[in-house]
Amino acid sequence: MQPVYVILPVFNEGAVLGATIEQLLICQYTIVLVDDGSTEDILSLIKGLPVYYLRHRFNMGQGAAIQTGISFALRNGAETFVTFDADGQHDATDIGKMIKHLDQTKADIVFGSRFMSVTPSHISFLRKFVLQFARLLNYFFSGILLSDAHNGLRVFNRRAASSFNILENRMAHATEMLILVKKNKLRYEEFPVHISYTRYSKKKGQKLAQGFKVLQDIILYKLFK
Amino acid sequence: MISVIQILLIAGVLLLAVYSYRLFRSSYLDAILIILFLVTGVFFIFFPDTTTKVAHLLGVGRGADMIFYLSILFFAFLILKLYAKVRKLQQEVTTLVRKESIDKAIATDEKKSN
């Protein structure tokens, strides 16, 4: 089996990081952990685990961390790339199914969607509303309408990875990726994934106010790219 | 008779001129530009009615209004310029931080050192 590079952006997620890495290692994935300037000592937490560890000197944001991971995996000759949130909300067993779907449909990128799932994850009304709004905004800015707006689980091939040059350091990278998919005429698919809303991931999850910050970033991105 | 606001404004313009000269004393051209701004500023502060004449030419009622409109335009332009600069700098910093992190990547099991 060709190595699958899982890019794991980490910012002070020490509390749940071990469990996340463990479930990825069980599936024998190659992990590229990008420590985005955490103040916690992440390196000592993963001592002994077979992981590539990259550290940003400063906290640059999740978008920057993902791009660093992509660049590193590209340099290592990776063919299959995965982005995965470190906070424990994703299920590593979804990755295998998504890779299969990527191969079968000959798509360049497969986006995880929590709303296509047969057993929908429990989502609060407000979060659902915000995500609906976000997906329409994404459509407005990128021309791509997905069923889920900000899902951190994506699987893509080398062609997609080489066409990503994410400039949005913070959270607007999710929209920027869609814009790049459209611009580079990549074939995309969606695939149902499971999201677990633990108390931890809820606490770390995005608040409404941050949503407006994302919107502001997207508009500025459009203006200044 | 010179009013308090005129004194304040002239002091401000002088300070600005000195400060910007200290910042950019790179060429004679800069110095000439700064002096030009200084002279026009002081002139309009001493003879505020002249701005009204210019305003009338542009179809604005009062000189103060014209200055107000022009400054809004000027500052909006300036903010955009600065923002573009900040973004560019941030991207450069990101590129550097990224390069450093990739160059210093560690394989923690030390089996597949990079």
CSV table of C-alpha atoms in Angstrom, one decimal:
chain,number,residue,atom,x,y,z
A,1,MET,CA,0.0,0.0,0.0
A,2,GLN,CA,1.3,3.4,-0.9
A,3,PRO,CA,1.7,5.7,2.1
A,4,VAL,CA,-1.2,7.9,2.9
A,5,TYR,CA,-0.1,11.3,4.3
A,6,VAL,CA,-2.3,12.6,7.0
A,7,ILE,CA,-1.8,16.3,7.7
A,8,LEU,CA,-2.6,17.1,11.3
A,9,PRO,CA,-2.5,20.8,12.2
A,10,VAL,CA,-2.1,21.1,16.0
A,11,PHE,CA,-2.4,24.1,18.2
A,12,ASN,CA,-2.4,23.3,21.9
A,13,GLU,CA,-4.5,20.2,21.5
A,14,GLY,CA,-2.3,18.1,23.8
A,15,ALA,CA,-5.3,16.8,25.8
A,16,VAL,CA,-6.7,14.8,22.9
A,17,LEU,CA,-3.8,14.6,20.5
A,18,GLY,CA,-2.6,11.2,21.8
A,19,ALA,CA,-6.0,9.5,21.0
A,20,THR,CA,-6.1,11.1,17.6
A,21,ILE,CA,-2.6,10.0,16.6
A,22,GLU,CA,-3.3,6.5,17.9
A,23,GLN,CA,-6.3,5.9,15.8
A,24,LEU,CA,-4.4,7.1,12.7
A,25,LEU,CA,-1.5,4.9,13.5
A,26,ILE,CA,-3.7,1.8,13.8
A,27,CYS,CA,-4.7,2.4,10.2
A,28,GLN,CA,-1.0,2.7,9.3
A,29,TYR,CA,-1.1,6.2,8.0
A,30,THR,CA,1.9,8.4,7.7
A,31,ILE,CA,1.3,11.4,10.0
A,32,VAL,CA,2.6,14.9,9.3
A,33,LEU,CA,2.0,16.7,12.6
A,34,VAL,CA,2.3,20.5,12.1
A,35,ASP,CA,2.7,22.1,15.5
A,36,ASP,CA,1.4,25.6,14.8
A,37,GLY,CA,3.4,27.4,17.5
A,38,SER,CA,1.8,25.7,20.4
A,39,THR,CA,2.7,26.9,23.8
A,40,GLU,CA,2.2,23.4,25.2
A,41,ASP,CA,5.1,21.0,24.7
A,42,ILE,CA,3.7,18.9,21.9
A,43,LEU,CA,7.0,17.1,21.0
A,44,SER,CA,7.3,15.4,24.3
A,45,LEU,CA,3.7,14.2,24.1
A,46,ILE,CA,4.5,12.3,20.9
A,47,LYS,CA,7.9,10.9,21.8
A,48,GLY,CA,8.4,7.5,20.4
A,49,LEU,CA,5.4,7.6,18.1
A,50,PRO,CA,6.3,7.3,14.4
A,51,VAL,CA,5.3,10.8,13.3
A,52,TYR,CA,6.8,13.6,11.2
A,53,TYR,CA,7.0,16.6,13.5
A,54,LEU,CA,7.1,20.1,12.0
A,55,ARG,CA,7.0,23.2,14.1
A,56,HIS,CA,6.0,26.7,13.2
A,57,ARG,CA,8.0,29.2,15.2
A,58,PHE,CA,4.9,31.4,15.6
A,59,ASN,CA,1.2,30.6,15.6
A,60,MET,CA,0.3,31.3,12.0
A,61,GLY,CA,-3.2,29.7,11.8
A,62,GLN,CA,-4.7,26.5,10.7
A,63,GLY,CA,-4.6,27.3,7.0
A,64,ALA,CA,-0.8,28.0,7.2
A,65,ALA,CA,-0.3,24.8,9.1
A,66,ILE,CA,-2.2,22.7,6.5
A,67,GLN,CA,-0.2,24.3,3.6
A,68,THR,CA,3.0,23.5,5.5
A,69,GLY,CA,1.9,19.9,5.8
A,70,ILE,CA,1.0,19.7,2.1
A,71,SER,CA,4.3,21.2,1.0
A,72,PHE,CA,6.2,18.7,3.2
A,73,ALA,CA,4.2,15.7,2.0
A,74,LEU,CA,4.7,16.8,-1.6
A,75,ARG,CA,8.4,17.0,-1.1
A,76,ASN,CA,8.3,13.4,0.3
A,77,GLY,CA,6.6,12.2,-2.9
A,78,ALA,CA,3.2,11.6,-1.4
A,79,GLU,CA,0.4,10.5,-3.7
A,80,THR,CA,-2.5,10.6,-1.3
A,81,PHE,CA,-3.1,13.4,1.1
A,82,VAL,CA,-5.5,13.8,4.0
A,83,THR,CA,-6.4,16.8,6.2
A,84,PHE,CA,-7.6,15.8,9.6
A,85,ASP,CA,-8.5,17.9,12.7
A,86,ALA,CA,-6.5,17.0,15.8
A,87,ASP,CA,-9.3,17.7,18.3
A,88,GLY,CA,-10.8,14.3,18.0
A,89,GLN,CA,-13.9,15.1,16.1
A,90,HIS,CA,-13.1,13.0,13.1
A,91,ASP,CA,-13.2,9.2,12.8
A,92,ALA,CA,-10.0,7.7,11.3
A,93,THR,CA,-11.9,4.8,9.8
A,94,ASP,CA,-13.7,7.3,7.4
A,95,ILE,CA,-10.3,7.9,5.7
A,96,GLY,CA,-10.1,4.5,4.1
A,97,LYS,CA,-13.6,4.8,2.7
A,98,MET,CA,-12.9,8.2,1.3
A,99,ILE,CA,-9.7,7.0,-0.4
A,100,LYS,CA,-11.7,4.3,-2.0
A,101,HIS,CA,-14.3,6.8,-3.1
A,102,LEU,CA,-11.5,9.0,-4.5
A,103,ASP,CA,-10.2,6.1,-6.6
A,104,GLN,CA,-13.5,4.8,-7.7
A,105,THR,CA,-14.8,8.2,-8.9
A,106,LYS,CA,-11.4,9.3,-10.2
A,107,ALA,CA,-11.9,12.5,-8.4
A,108,ASP,CA,-9.0,14.8,-7.4
A,109,ILE,CA,-10.5,15.6,-4.0
A,110,VAL,CA,-13.1,14.2,-1.7
A,111,PHE,CA,-14.7,16.4,1.0
A,112,GLY,CA,-16.1,14.9,4.1
A,113,SER,CA,-19.7,15.8,4.9
A,114,ARG,CA,-21.4,15.4,8.2
A,115,PHE,CA,-24.8,16.1,6.6
A,116,MET,CA,-24.7,13.2,4.2
A,117,SER,CA,-24.3,10.7,7.0
A,118,VAL,CA,-26.9,8.0,7.4
A,119,THR,CA,-26.8,8.5,11.2
A,120,PRO,CA,-26.5,12.2,11.4
A,121,SER,CA,-24.3,13.5,14.2
A,122,HIS,CA,-26.1,15.5,16.8
A,123,ILE,CA,-25.7,19.1,16.0
A,124,SER,CA,-27.1,22.1,17.8
A,125,PHE,CA,-29.6,24.2,16.0
A,126,LEU,CA,-27.4,27.3,16.0
A,127,ARG,CA,-24.4,25.4,14.6
A,128,LYS,CA,-26.6,23.9,11.9
A,129,PHE,CA,-27.9,27.3,11.0
A,130,VAL,CA,-24.4,28.8,10.9
A,131,LEU,CA,-23.1,26.0,8.7
A,132,GLN,CA,-26.0,26.4,6.3
A,133,PHE,CA,-25.2,30.0,6.0
A,134,ALA,CA,-21.5,29.3,5.6
A,135,ARG,CA,-22.1,26.8,2.8
A,136,LEU,CA,-24.2,29.4,0.9
A,137,LEU,CA,-21.4,31.9,1.4
A,138,ASN,CA,-18.9,29.4,0.1
A,139,TYR,CA,-21.0,28.9,-2.9
A,140,PHE,CA,-21.2,32.6,-3.5
A,141,PHE,CA,-17.5,33.0,-3.3
A,142,SER,CA,-16.3,29.8,-5.0
A,143,GLY,CA,-19.2,28.6,-7.2
A,144,ILE,CA,-19.1,25.2,-5.4
A,145,LEU,CA,-22.0,24.1,-3.3
A,146,LEU,CA,-21.2,21.5,-0.8
A,147,SER,CA,-23.5,19.9,1.8
A,148,ASP,CA,-21.1,20.8,4.6
A,149,ALA,CA,-19.2,24.0,4.8
A,150,HIS,CA,-16.3,23.6,7.2
A,151,ASN,CA,-15.4,20.0,7.5
A,152,GLY,CA,-11.7,19.5,8.2
A,153,LEU,CA,-11.6,16.0,6.8
A,154,ARG,CA,-10.5,15.9,3.1
A,155,VAL,CA,-8.8,13.4,1.0
A,156,PHE,CA,-7.0,14.4,-2.2
A,157,ASN,CA,-4.4,13.3,-4.7
A,158,ARG,CA,-1.1,14.8,-5.8
A,159,ARG,CA,-2.6,16.8,-8.6
A,160,ALA,CA,-4.9,18.6,-6.1
A,161,ALA,CA,-2.1,19.0,-3.6
A,162,SER,CA,0.2,20.6,-6.1
A,163,SER,CA,-2.4,23.1,-7.2
A,164,PHE,CA,-3.0,24.3,-3.6
A,165,ASN,CA,-1.1,27.3,-2.5
A,166,ILE,CA,-3.1,28.4,0.5
A,167,LEU,CA,-2.5,32.0,1.3
A,168,GLU,CA,-5.2,32.3,3.9
A,169,ASN,CA,-3.4,31.6,7.2
A,170,ARG,CA,-6.5,31.5,9.4
A,171,MET,CA,-9.8,29.8,9.0
A,172,ALA,CA,-10.8,31.2,5.6
A,173,HIS,CA,-8.5,28.5,4.0
A,174,ALA,CA,-11.6,26.2,3.8
A,175,THR,CA,-13.2,28.6,1.4
A,176,GLU,CA,-10.0,29.3,-0.3
A,177,MET,CA,-9.5,25.6,-1.0
A,178,LEU,CA,-12.9,25.6,-2.8
A,179,ILE,CA,-11.9,28.6,-4.8
A,180,LEU,CA,-8.7,26.8,-5.8
A,181,VAL,CA,-10.6,23.6,-6.7
A,182,LYS,CA,-12.8,25.6,-9.0
A,183,LYS,CA,-10.0,27.6,-10.5
A,184,ASN,CA,-7.8,24.5,-11.2
A,185,LYS,CA,-10.8,22.6,-12.5
A,186,LEU,CA,-10.3,19.8,-10.0
A,187,ARG,CA,-12.9,17.0,-9.9
A,188,TYR,CA,-14.5,16.9,-6.4
A,189,GLU,CA,-16.8,14.6,-4.6
A,190,GLU,CA,-18.4,14.6,-1.2
A,191,PHE,CA,-18.5,11.6,1.2
A,192,PRO,CA,-20.5,11.1,4.4
A,193,VAL,CA,-18.3,11.2,7.5
A,194,HIS,CA,-19.0,11.0,11.2
A,195,ILE,CA,-18.3,13.9,13.5
A,196,SER,CA,-18.3,13.5,17.2
A,197,TYR,CA,-19.1,16.6,19.2
A,198,THR,CA,-17.3,16.0,22.4
A,199,ARG,CA,-17.2,18.6,25.0
A,200,TYR,CA,-13.6,19.2,24.1
A,201,SER,CA,-14.2,19.8,20.4
A,202,LYS,CA,-17.2,22.0,21.1
A,203,LYS,CA,-15.0,24.2,23.3
A,204,LYS,CA,-12.3,24.4,20.6
A,205,GLY,CA,-14.9,24.7,17.8
A,206,GLN,CA,-15.5,28.0,16.0
A,207,LYS,CA,-17.8,30.5,17.6
A,208,LEU,CA,-20.2,32.7,15.7
A,209,ALA,CA,-18.0,35.8,16.1
A,210,GLN,CA,-15.1,33.9,14.5
A,211,GLY,CA,-17.4,33.2,11.6
A,212,PHE,CA,-17.6,36.9,10.9
A,213,LYS,CA,-13.8,37.1,11.0
A,214,VAL,CA,-13.7,34.3,8.4
A,215,LEU,CA,-16.1,36.3,6.2
A,216,GLN,CA,-13.9,39.3,6.5
A,217,ASP,CA,-10.8,37.3,5.6
A,218,ILE,CA,-12.6,35.9,2.5
A,219,ILE,CA,-13.7,39.3,1.3
A,220,LEU,CA,-10.1,40.7,1.8
A,221,TYR,CA,-8.8,37.6,0.0
A,222,LYS,CA,-11.0,38.4,-3.0
A,223,LEU,CA,-9.8,42.0,-2.9
A,224,PHE,CA,-6.1,41.5,-2.5
A,225,LYS,CA,-5.2,38.2,-3.8
B,1,MET,CA,-5.7,88.1,14.6
B,2,ILE,CA,-4.6,84.5,14.8
B,3,SER,CA,-6.9,82.0,16.6
B,4,VAL,CA,-6.0,79.1,18.9
B,5,ILE,CA,-7.0,76.5,16.3
B,6,GLN,CA,-4.6,78.0,13.8
B,7,ILE,CA,-1.7,77.8,16.2
B,8,LEU,CA,-2.6,74.2,17.0
B,9,LEU,CA,-2.9,73.3,13.4
B,10,ILE,CA,0.4,74.9,12.4
B,11,ALA,CA,2.2,73.2,15.3
B,12,GLY,CA,0.7,69.9,14.1
B,13,VAL,CA,1.7,70.5,10.5
B,14,LEU,CA,5.3,71.4,11.6
B,15,LEU,CA,5.6,68.3,13.8
B,16,LEU,CA,4.4,66.2,10.9
B,17,ALA,CA,6.9,67.7,8.5
B,18,VAL,CA,9.8,67.2,11.0
B,19,TYR,CA,8.7,63.7,11.8
B,20,SER,CA,8.3,62.6,8.1
B,21,TYR,CA,11.6,64.2,7.2
B,22,ARG,CA,13.3,62.1,10.0
B,23,LEU,CA,11.5,59.0,8.7
B,24,PHE,CA,12.3,59.4,5.0
B,25,ARG,CA,15.3,61.6,4.7
B,26,SER,CA,16.4,59.6,1.7
B,27,SER,CA,16.3,62.1,-1.2
B,28,TYR,CA,16.0,65.7,-2.0
B,29,LEU,CA,12.7,64.9,-3.8
B,30,ASP,CA,11.2,63.8,-0.4
B,31,ALA,CA,12.4,66.9,1.2
B,32,ILE,CA,10.9,69.1,-1.5
B,33,LEU,CA,7.6,67.3,-1.3
B,34,ILE,CA,7.5,67.7,2.5
B,35,ILE,CA,8.3,71.4,2.3
B,36,LEU,CA,5.6,71.8,-0.4
B,37,PHE,CA,3.0,70.1,1.9
B,38,LEU,CA,4.1,72.2,4.8
B,39,VAL,CA,3.8,75.5,2.8
B,40,THR,CA,0.4,74.7,1.4
B,41,GLY,CA,-0.8,73.5,4.8
B,42,VAL,CA,0.3,76.7,6.5
B,43,PHE,CA,-1.0,78.8,3.7
B,44,PHE,CA,-4.5,77.3,4.0
B,45,ILE,CA,-4.5,77.6,7.8
B,46,PHE,CA,-3.6,81.3,7.6
B,47,PHE,CA,-6.1,82.0,4.8
B,48,PRO,CA,-8.9,79.5,5.2
B,49,ASP,CA,-11.2,81.5,2.9
B,50,THR,CA,-9.0,80.5,-0.1
B,51,THR,CA,-10.1,76.9,0.3
B,52,THR,CA,-13.7,78.0,-0.1
B,53,LYS,CA,-12.8,79.5,-3.5
B,54,VAL,CA,-11.3,76.2,-4.6
B,55,ALA,CA,-14.3,74.4,-3.2
B,56,HIS,CA,-16.6,76.6,-5.3
B,57,LEU,CA,-14.7,75.7,-8.4
B,58,LEU,CA,-15.3,72.0,-7.6
B,59,GLY,CA,-19.0,72.5,-6.8
B,60,VAL,CA,-18.6,72.2,-3.0
B,61,GLY,CA,-20.2,74.8,-0.8
B,62,ARG,CA,-17.6,75.3,1.9
B,63,GLY,CA,-13.8,74.9,1.9
B,64,ALA,CA,-13.9,72.8,5.1
B,65,ASP,CA,-16.3,70.4,3.5
B,66,MET,CA,-14.1,69.9,0.5
B,67,ILE,CA,-11.1,69.2,2.7
B,68,PHE,CA,-13.2,66.7,4.7
B,69,TYR,CA,-14.3,64.8,1.5
B,70,LEU,CA,-10.8,64.8,0.1
B,71,SER,CA,-9.3,63.5,3.4
B,72,ILE,CA,-11.8,60.7,3.7
B,73,LEU,CA,-10.8,59.6,0.2
B,74,PHE,CA,-7.1,60.0,1.0
B,75,PHE,CA,-7.3,58.0,4.2
B,76,ALA,CA,-9.4,55.2,2.7
B,77,PHE,CA,-6.8,54.9,0.0
B,78,LEU,CA,-4.0,54.9,2.7
B,79,ILE,CA,-5.6,52.2,4.8
B,80,LEU,CA,-6.0,49.9,1.7
B,81,LYS,CA,-2.4,50.5,0.8
B,82,LEU,CA,-1.2,49.7,4.3
B,83,TYR,CA,-3.4,46.6,4.5
B,84,ALA,CA,-2.0,45.3,1.2
B,85,LYS,CA,1.4,45.9,2.6
B,86,VAL,CA,0.6,44.0,5.9
B,87,ARG,CA,-0.8,41.1,3.9
B,88,LYS,CA,2.3,40.9,1.8
B,89,LEU,CA,4.5,41.0,4.8
B,90,GLN,CA,2.5,38.3,6.5
B,91,GLN,CA,2.8,36.1,3.5
B,92,GLU,CA,6.5,36.6,3.5
B,93,VAL,CA,6.7,35.7,7.2
B,94,THR,CA,4.6,32.6,6.6
B,95,THR,CA,6.9,31.5,3.8
B,96,LEU,CA,9.9,31.8,6.0
B,97,VAL,CA,8.3,30.1,9.0
B,98,ARG,CA,7.1,27.3,6.7
B,99,LYS,CA,10.5,26.8,5.1
B,100,GLU,CA,12.1,26.7,8.5
B,101,SER,CA,9.6,24.1,9.8
B,102,ILE,CA,10.1,21.9,6.7
B,103,ASP,CA,13.9,22.1,6.9
B,104,LYS,CA,13.9,21.2,10.6
B,105,ALA,CA,11.2,18.4,10.3
B,106,ILE,CA,11.8,15.6,12.7
B,107,ALA,CA,10.8,12.0,12.3
B,108,THR,CA,10.1,11.1,15.9
B,109,ASP,CA,10.8,7.4,15.6
B,110,GLU,CA,14.2,8.3,14.1
B,111,LYS,CA,13.9,5.5,11.6
B,112,LYS,CA,13.0,7.6,8.6
B,113,SER,CA,15.0,10.7,9.3
B,114,ASN,CA,14.4,13.5,6.8
